[in-house]
Amino acid sequence: MKSDYDLQGIFRDAITGNYRNLVFIEGDYREPLLHFINEYLKAEKNPSVGYYFHPWIQGSKERLGWVKSLLTSVTDIDYSSSERFLGSTFDLSIIDAVDDFRPSYVARAIETVRGGGLIIIYTNNLEEGKLYKSTLARDGKVNNLFEERLRRKLLSHRGILYWREGKLVVRPYSSSEVSKPKRTRGGKYPQLANLCRTDDQVKVLDEIDFLLEDGKKLLVVTAPRGRGKSASVGLALPLLISQSRYPLSITVTSPTYWSGAEVMRFSELSLKALGKKFRRVISRDGKVLSLETGESRIRWLPPDLAKDQHGDILVVDEAAALGREFTDYILRRWDKVALVTTVHGYEGSGKIFLKMFESYTGEHDIQRLKLDFPIRYSKGDPVERFLNDTFLLNAEANEGHYMNRIVEMDVKYLFEDEKKLASVYGILVTAHYRNTPDDLMMLGDMAFQRLFVAESDVGVAQIVEEGGLSPDAIQSIAQGEENLGHLIPQRLIKYSRMFELGELRGWRVMRIAVAPSLQGRGIGSQLLREIEERAVREGVDWMGSSFLANYNVIKFWAKNGYIPLHVSTKKNESLGGYSVIVMKPFSSRAREIAHQVARLLKDKLLRTTHQVYFNMDPRILVLLLKLAPPISAVKIPDPYLKKLRAYLEGILPYNSVAEAVHLLGEKYFKELAFDLDDVSLATLVSRTYQGRSWYHAGISLGMTSSQVERKLKETVRLILEKYQLL
């Protein structure tokens, strides 16, 4: 391969300016890959290399072996476990995209390259034989809008070298256009400031003692990815131990261990810099789980364990990914909290998270720290600009006025209009906790979706057509095979054994969102109503949605006439919740099936909550139980009624009448003869059905133990009075 470009000069200038270049090879990749590697080796003699691929796919290890023959220091990384390398840094990352081009994996791999480094992505083509893209296809149909737009971005951005079918397009960048990471201040703790790359990081060290002040304290640390926020918080934690008048127990948590590993790693570096003796507790697979110095310790725990731990300070890394419900709970449970999260990240947006604290009225004094300057590469890095633009990581919602008109939008048109795409996608990014580059590929490539947009781009709904399955497809699902292109039928066929549902046609609302500043004005409900009217006109049997269980989200669907049909039996730890399926049936057959399934779900919740849903928000359980149709009448035996009356008179304690309270609650939820407020019922659900202690019931509901006890007794009295059983 010959090139008219001075590749060595381009790579050397990047080293000088501490910025990155990206090479994208599409087509017959072997010769150009060899050429780019050799040219880079002339600028960087012995680079550290991260090689990303799927090792279990035929032919992938042979390609790895060929690359290893060219380079000396290669770390081979399975795409699916690449999260554990988020804290790693390489001079050169090579991404094998022959078998897969999953945007989230690619973005993650790119971010492990330091300034002056190079990213090489190679593939035979972008569209065919790709593992993740195949999951977006149905009946062999799939769009290529994401890939076509990606090619346009590769051609338009500087710092990108795009080789395709024998032609190389280069738009060089210059070291004169960037600002290198720098630190000008030593701060209050020079021995630790020396481990920082920027003044922003030093600021975290200087401000961390805020958490030791009297009273409830909340520190919120935010930054775009690559600013060193986790590292700086990790460095700061041993300072708290040094400054505290008493031993400290600090708990660190995060969606997964690897998303919080940097906090633990830099805490260890800080302990060494401070000259402290400490002991490491390491898991069998090499995870640093605890750092103990004297009587103090810093330890990592998964979210469900961390939230109820007894300790002095809780640090939550990538907090936005754990959601509002988790954050509300820990702020009730903990007095000293540090929330650390990414804004404009490729693993979820923290924008809606930030809005939680714009008008914070909780008991904690709050201090916000924002880190702006990147540490791995220079400010102005062209690859960061490419990622932000290509994956719309910094898209913003339109804050205009609602124009009272909703239209169906052609996705092809949307992907040809950059301004429109950024506006529509910005609503989804801003209004939802979990957004990744994968979502943008879904939007562009799924051929069996419908997109509805409120005029002025202030609301959007993404619809997936489901159902209408053949008998063979229904049978394969019944036997356990996945069919995620038909998510709602698949779940209800597999878990509720409602085979008939697969024959019916439905629309699943994959996502519906309204610009945050305009929420609460009925835009989402109007959007939903107009889509429902369209669905009925087109002969659709039902509409539904699947989402993470959240009290306000379920209230939204309930207000619009949807009933719950399924709740996952296992909590999704990385997403921080249980998935819920709701449905609104239109046809008589769909209505019959939906009501039958909803009643079965109610019965399941009443029977299994103590085993399966003991850590779910009790208010959510109340909603789910109230929204399902009544089942049957329940008779309370006379001895139970006598026990309940004795409980209300203070003669018997709760534990002596728990079985009677349980049956009374079952009567209420099965019959739904009258309505009670959710908080009152949540005390009943939390203590009686989930089996929580008074204390933990109080934490989940924002009450003291005694308040829960009083409220539960009032609820029992109210139910008995309504039934005229007192």
PDB file of C-alpha atoms in Angstrom, residues 543-721:
ATOM      1  CA  MET A 543     -50.046  -1.434  22.884  1.00  0.00           C
ATOM      2  CA  GLY A 544     -47.541  -1.949  25.655  1.00  0.00           C
ATOM      3  CA  SER A 545     -44.162  -1.069  27.057  1.00  0.00           C
ATOM      4  CA  SER A 546     -41.300  -2.637  29.008  1.00  0.00           C
ATOM      5  CA  PHE A 547     -39.216  -0.491  31.356  1.00  0.00           C
ATOM      6  CA  LEU A 548     -37.374  -0.454  34.659  1.00  0.00           C
ATOM      7  CA  ALA A 549     -39.769  -0.322  37.591  1.00  0.00           C
ATOM      8  CA  ASN A 550     -40.098   3.269  38.761  1.00  0.00           C
ATOM      9  CA  TYR A 551     -42.964   4.701  40.804  1.00  0.00           C
ATOM     10  CA  ASN A 552     -43.551   7.817  38.686  1.00  0.00           C
ATOM     11  CA  VAL A 553     -43.143   5.964  35.391  1.00  0.00           C
ATOM     12  CA  ILE A 554     -45.727   3.351  36.421  1.00  0.00           C
ATOM     13  CA  LYS A 555     -48.047   6.193  37.505  1.00  0.00           C
ATOM     14  CA  PHE A 556     -47.727   7.678  34.017  1.00  0.00           C
ATOM     15  CA  TRP A 557     -48.715   4.421  32.332  1.00  0.00           C
ATOM     16  CA  ALA A 558     -51.508   3.795  34.848  1.00  0.00           C
ATOM     17  CA  LYS A 559     -52.950   7.262  34.205  1.00  0.00           C
ATOM     18  CA  ASN A 560     -53.129   6.346  30.531  1.00  0.00           C
ATOM     19  CA  GLY A 561     -55.004   3.092  31.123  1.00  0.00           C
ATOM     20  CA  TYR A 562     -52.191   0.530  30.993  1.00  0.00           C
ATOM     21  CA  ILE A 563     -52.128  -2.462  33.356  1.00  0.00           C
ATOM     22  CA  PRO A 564     -49.082  -4.460  34.545  1.00  0.00           C
ATOM     23  CA  LEU A 565     -48.698  -7.992  33.151  1.00  0.00           C
ATOM     24  CA  HIS A 566     -45.160  -9.020  34.035  1.00  0.00           C
ATOM     25  CA  VAL A 567     -42.402  -8.179  36.518  1.00  0.00           C
ATOM     26  CA  SER A 568     -38.981  -9.764  36.139  1.00  0.00           C
ATOM     27  CA  THR A 569     -38.072 -12.099  38.984  1.00  0.00           C
ATOM     28  CA  LYS A 570     -34.461 -10.962  39.017  1.00  0.00           C
ATOM     29  CA  LYS A 571     -33.166  -7.459  39.464  1.00  0.00           C
ATOM     30  CA  ASN A 572     -30.972  -6.177  36.648  1.00  0.00           C
ATOM     31  CA  GLU A 573     -27.927  -5.148  38.689  1.00  0.00           C
ATOM     32  CA  SER A 574     -26.246  -3.099  35.959  1.00  0.00           C
ATOM     33  CA  LEU A 575     -29.450  -1.101  35.343  1.00  0.00           C
ATOM     34  CA  GLY A 576     -30.491  -1.027  38.989  1.00  0.00           C
ATOM     35  CA  GLY A 577     -34.036  -2.339  38.884  1.00  0.00           C
ATOM     36  CA  TYR A 578     -36.717  -4.845  37.897  1.00  0.00           C
ATOM     37  CA  SER A 579     -38.276  -4.703  34.440  1.00  0.00           C
ATOM     38  CA  VAL A 580     -42.042  -4.246  34.198  1.00  0.00           C
ATOM     39  CA  ILE A 581     -44.331  -4.902  31.236  1.00  0.00           C
ATOM     40  CA  VAL A 582     -47.589  -2.957  30.919  1.00  0.00           C
ATOM     41  CA  MET A 583     -50.284  -3.293  28.262  1.00  0.00           C
ATOM     42  CA  LYS A 584     -53.417  -1.580  26.993  1.00  0.00           C
ATOM     43  CA  PRO A 585     -55.582  -4.075  25.079  1.00  0.00           C
ATOM     44  CA  PHE A 586     -57.766  -2.889  22.191  1.00  0.00           C
ATOM     45  CA  SER A 587     -59.379  -6.049  20.790  1.00  0.00           C
ATOM     46  CA  SER A 588     -61.697  -8.231  22.881  1.00  0.00           C
ATOM     47  CA  ARG A 589     -59.301 -11.195  22.658  1.00  0.00           C
ATOM     48  CA  ALA A 590     -56.368  -9.065  23.816  1.00  0.00           C
ATOM     49  CA  ARG A 591     -58.482  -7.690  26.656  1.00  0.00           C
ATOM     50  CA  GLU A 592     -59.411 -11.180  27.823  1.00  0.00           C
ATOM     51  CA  ILE A 593     -55.777 -12.351  27.809  1.00  0.00           C
ATOM     52  CA  ALA A 594     -54.423  -9.179  29.421  1.00  0.00           C
ATOM     53  CA  HIS A 595     -56.859  -9.285  32.338  1.00  0.00           C
ATOM     54  CA  GLN A 596     -56.166 -12.959  32.935  1.00  0.00           C
ATOM     55  CA  VAL A 597     -52.402 -12.382  32.996  1.00  0.00           C
ATOM     56  CA  ALA A 598     -52.765  -9.291  35.226  1.00  0.00           C
ATOM     57  CA  ARG A 599     -54.750 -11.275  37.810  1.00  0.00           C
ATOM     58  CA  LEU A 600     -52.101 -14.007  37.780  1.00  0.00           C
ATOM     59  CA  LEU A 601     -49.435 -11.364  38.361  1.00  0.00           C
ATOM     60  CA  LYS A 602     -51.360  -9.952  41.341  1.00  0.00           C
ATOM     61  CA  ASP A 603     -51.600 -13.428  42.837  1.00  0.00           C
ATOM     62  CA  LYS A 604     -47.893 -14.013  42.241  1.00  0.00           C
ATOM     63  CA  LEU A 605     -46.923 -10.748  43.959  1.00  0.00           C
ATOM     64  CA  LEU A 606     -49.058 -11.534  47.001  1.00  0.00           C
ATOM     65  CA  ARG A 607     -47.546 -15.019  47.309  1.00  0.00           C
ATOM     66  CA  THR A 608     -43.864 -14.416  46.489  1.00  0.00           C
ATOM     67  CA  THR A 609     -42.932 -10.853  47.444  1.00  0.00           C
ATOM     68  CA  HIS A 610     -41.077 -12.013  50.585  1.00  0.00           C
ATOM     69  CA  GLN A 611     -38.867 -14.239  48.395  1.00  0.00           C
ATOM     70  CA  VAL A 612     -38.607 -12.507  45.033  1.00  0.00           C
ATOM     71  CA  TYR A 613     -39.386  -8.811  45.481  1.00  0.00           C
ATOM     72  CA  PHE A 614     -38.258  -8.159  49.048  1.00  0.00           C
ATOM     73  CA  ASN A 615     -35.952  -5.307  47.973  1.00  0.00           C
ATOM     74  CA  MET A 616     -38.331  -3.561  45.545  1.00  0.00           C
ATOM     75  CA  ASP A 617     -39.688  -0.124  46.454  1.00  0.00           C
ATOM     76  CA  PRO A 618     -42.894  -0.989  48.381  1.00  0.00           C
ATOM     77  CA  ARG A 619     -44.735   1.897  46.716  1.00  0.00           C
ATOM     78  CA  ILE A 620     -44.111   0.231  43.355  1.00  0.00           C
ATOM     79  CA  LEU A 621     -45.533  -3.028  44.662  1.00  0.00           C
ATOM     80  CA  VAL A 622     -48.616  -1.164  45.870  1.00  0.00           C
ATOM     81  CA  LEU A 623     -49.152   0.314  42.410  1.00  0.00           C
ATOM     82  CA  LEU A 624     -48.720  -3.036  40.694  1.00  0.00           C
ATOM     83  CA  LEU A 625     -51.196  -4.681  43.060  1.00  0.00           C
ATOM     84  CA  LYS A 626     -53.769  -1.895  42.721  1.00  0.00           C
ATOM     85  CA  LEU A 627     -53.594  -1.670  38.929  1.00  0.00           C
ATOM     86  CA  ALA A 628     -54.360  -5.325  38.258  1.00  0.00           C
ATOM     87  CA  PRO A 629     -58.125  -6.127  38.140  1.00  0.00           C
ATOM     88  CA  PRO A 630     -59.796  -7.679  41.230  1.00  0.00           C
ATOM     89  CA  ILE A 631     -59.409 -11.445  41.609  1.00  0.00           C
ATOM     90  CA  SER A 632     -61.859 -12.864  44.135  1.00  0.00           C
ATOM     91  CA  ALA A 633     -63.484 -12.324  47.519  1.00  0.00           C
ATOM     92  CA  VAL A 634     -61.496 -13.206  50.663  1.00  0.00           C
ATOM     93  CA  LYS A 635     -63.143 -14.109  53.969  1.00  0.00           C
ATOM     94  CA  ILE A 636     -61.417 -13.180  57.242  1.00  0.00           C
ATOM     95  CA  PRO A 637     -61.993 -15.879  59.943  1.00  0.00           C
ATOM     96  CA  ASP A 638     -63.555 -14.587  63.159  1.00  0.00           C
ATOM     97  CA  PRO A 639     -60.473 -15.498  65.321  1.00  0.00           C
ATOM     98  CA  TYR A 640     -58.347 -13.334  63.002  1.00  0.00           C
ATOM     99  CA  LEU A 641     -60.752 -10.423  63.383  1.00  0.00           C
ATOM    100  CA  LYS A 642     -60.537 -10.712  67.163  1.00  0.00           C
ATOM    101  CA  LYS A 643     -56.743 -10.706  66.985  1.00  0.00           C
ATOM    102  CA  LEU A 644     -56.757  -7.628  64.741  1.00  0.00           C
ATOM    103  CA  ARG A 645     -59.033  -5.770  67.167  1.00  0.00           C
ATOM    104  CA  ALA A 646     -56.729  -6.707  70.051  1.00  0.00           C
ATOM    105  CA  TYR A 647     -53.797  -5.350  68.014  1.00  0.00           C
ATOM    106  CA  LEU A 648     -55.568  -2.035  67.497  1.00  0.00           C
ATOM    107  CA  GLU A 649     -56.348  -1.834  71.221  1.00  0.00           C
ATOM    108  CA  GLY A 650     -52.671  -2.375  72.075  1.00  0.00           C
ATOM    109  CA  ILE A 651     -53.277  -5.743  73.711  1.00  0.00           C
ATOM    110  CA  LEU A 652     -51.301  -7.772  71.149  1.00  0.00           C
ATOM    111  CA  PRO A 653     -48.070  -6.734  69.368  1.00  0.00           C
ATOM    112  CA  TYR A 654     -47.712  -6.819  65.587  1.00  0.00           C
ATOM    113  CA  ASN A 655     -45.705 -10.075  65.508  1.00  0.00           C
ATOM    114  CA  SER A 656     -48.576 -11.889  67.231  1.00  0.00           C
ATOM    115  CA  VAL A 657     -51.064 -10.842  64.562  1.00  0.00           C
ATOM    116  CA  ALA A 658     -48.850 -10.786  61.466  1.00  0.00           C
ATOM    117  CA  GLU A 659     -50.754 -13.641  59.785  1.00  0.00           C
ATOM    118  CA  ALA A 660     -54.062 -11.836  60.297  1.00  0.00           C
ATOM    119  CA  VAL A 661     -52.638  -8.579  58.887  1.00  0.00           C
ATOM    120  CA  HIS A 662     -51.317 -10.584  55.919  1.00  0.00           C
ATOM    121  CA  LEU A 663     -54.788 -11.997  55.162  1.00  0.00           C
ATOM    122  CA  LEU A 664     -56.414  -8.591  55.624  1.00  0.00           C
ATOM    123  CA  GLY A 665     -54.004  -7.100  53.092  1.00  0.00           C
ATOM    124  CA  GLU A 666     -54.745  -9.975  50.718  1.00  0.00           C
ATOM    125  CA  LYS A 667     -58.460  -9.240  51.033  1.00  0.00           C
ATOM    126  CA  TYR A 668     -57.872  -5.579  50.214  1.00  0.00           C
ATOM    127  CA  PHE A 669     -55.666  -6.138  47.159  1.00  0.00           C
ATOM    128  CA  LYS A 670     -57.708  -9.014  45.743  1.00  0.00           C
ATOM    129  CA  GLU A 671     -61.057  -7.261  46.076  1.00  0.00           C
ATOM    130  CA  LEU A 672     -60.089  -3.581  45.613  1.00  0.00           C
ATOM    131  CA  ALA A 673     -63.441  -2.577  47.100  1.00  0.00           C
ATOM    132  CA  PHE A 674     -62.223   0.966  47.853  1.00  0.00           C
ATOM    133  CA  ASP A 675     -59.119   3.084  47.356  1.00  0.00           C
ATOM    134  CA  LEU A 676     -56.485   3.909  49.976  1.00  0.00           C
ATOM    135  CA  ASP A 677     -53.440   6.108  49.567  1.00  0.00           C
ATOM    136  CA  ASP A 678     -50.212   4.475  48.378  1.00  0.00           C
ATOM    137  CA  VAL A 679     -48.120   5.442  51.402  1.00  0.00           C
ATOM    138  CA  SER A 680     -50.500   3.796  53.878  1.00  0.00           C
ATOM    139  CA  LEU A 681     -50.593   0.637  51.799  1.00  0.00           C
ATOM    140  CA  ALA A 682     -46.814   0.731  51.354  1.00  0.00           C
ATOM    141  CA  THR A 683     -46.334   0.385  55.132  1.00  0.00           C
ATOM    142  CA  LEU A 684     -48.484  -2.747  54.962  1.00  0.00           C
ATOM    143  CA  VAL A 685     -46.587  -4.161  51.965  1.00  0.00           C
ATOM    144  CA  SER A 686     -43.128  -3.347  53.292  1.00  0.00           C
ATOM    145  CA  ARG A 687     -43.597  -4.808  56.783  1.00  0.00           C
ATOM    146  CA  THR A 688     -46.057  -7.630  56.097  1.00  0.00           C
ATOM    147  CA  TYR A 689     -45.363  -8.874  52.572  1.00  0.00           C
ATOM    148  CA  GLN A 690     -41.686  -7.977  52.122  1.00  0.00           C
ATOM    149  CA  GLY A 691     -40.884  -8.865  55.723  1.00  0.00           C
ATOM    150  CA  ARG A 692     -38.762  -5.780  56.356  1.00  0.00           C
ATOM    151  CA  SER A 693     -37.921  -4.591  59.834  1.00  0.00           C
ATOM    152  CA  TRP A 694     -39.588  -1.419  61.079  1.00  0.00           C
ATOM    153  CA  TYR A 695     -36.270   0.345  60.521  1.00  0.00           C
ATOM    154  CA  HIS A 696     -35.760  -0.762  56.907  1.00  0.00           C
ATOM    155  CA  ALA A 697     -39.407  -0.193  56.089  1.00  0.00           C
ATOM    156  CA  GLY A 698     -38.920   3.357  57.359  1.00  0.00           C
ATOM    157  CA  ILE A 699     -35.808   3.919  55.239  1.00  0.00           C
ATOM    158  CA  SER A 700     -37.624   2.771  52.102  1.00  0.00           C
ATOM    159  CA  LEU A 701     -40.531   5.140  52.825  1.00  0.00           C
ATOM    160  CA  GLY A 702     -38.709   8.113  54.314  1.00  0.00           C
ATOM    161  CA  MET A 703     -40.145   7.557  57.804  1.00  0.00           C
ATOM    162  CA  THR A 704     -38.899   6.679  61.245  1.00  0.00           C
ATOM    163  CA  SER A 705     -39.554   3.203  62.628  1.00  0.00           C
ATOM    164  CA  SER A 706     -42.231   4.490  64.982  1.00  0.00           C
ATOM    165  CA  GLN A 707     -43.951   6.394  62.166  1.00  0.00           C
ATOM    166  CA  VAL A 708     -44.152   3.205  60.095  1.00  0.00           C
ATOM    167  CA  GLU A 709     -45.579   1.298  63.047  1.00  0.00           C
ATOM    168  CA  ARG A 710     -48.237   3.944  63.691  1.00  0.00           C
ATOM    169  CA  LYS A 711     -49.097   4.240  60.004  1.00  0.00           C
ATOM    170  CA  LEU A 712     -49.491   0.486  59.599  1.00  0.00           C
ATOM    171  CA  LYS A 713     -51.838   0.314  62.569  1.00  0.00           C
ATOM    172  CA  GLU A 714     -53.872   3.198  61.120  1.00  0.00           C
ATOM    173  CA  THR A 715     -54.047   1.353  57.785  1.00  0.00           C
ATOM    174  CA  VAL A 716     -55.306  -1.835  59.441  1.00  0.00           C
ATOM    175  CA  ARG A 717     -57.939   0.185  61.296  1.00  0.00           C
ATOM    176  CA  LEU A 718     -59.023   1.978  58.118  1.00  0.00           C
ATOM    177  CA  ILE A 719     -59.443  -1.255  56.127  1.00  0.00           C
ATOM    178  CA  LEU A 720     -61.481  -2.840  58.919  1.00  0.00           C
ATOM    179  CA  GLU A 721     -63.663   0.265  59.197  1.00  0.00           C
TER     180      GLU A 721
END
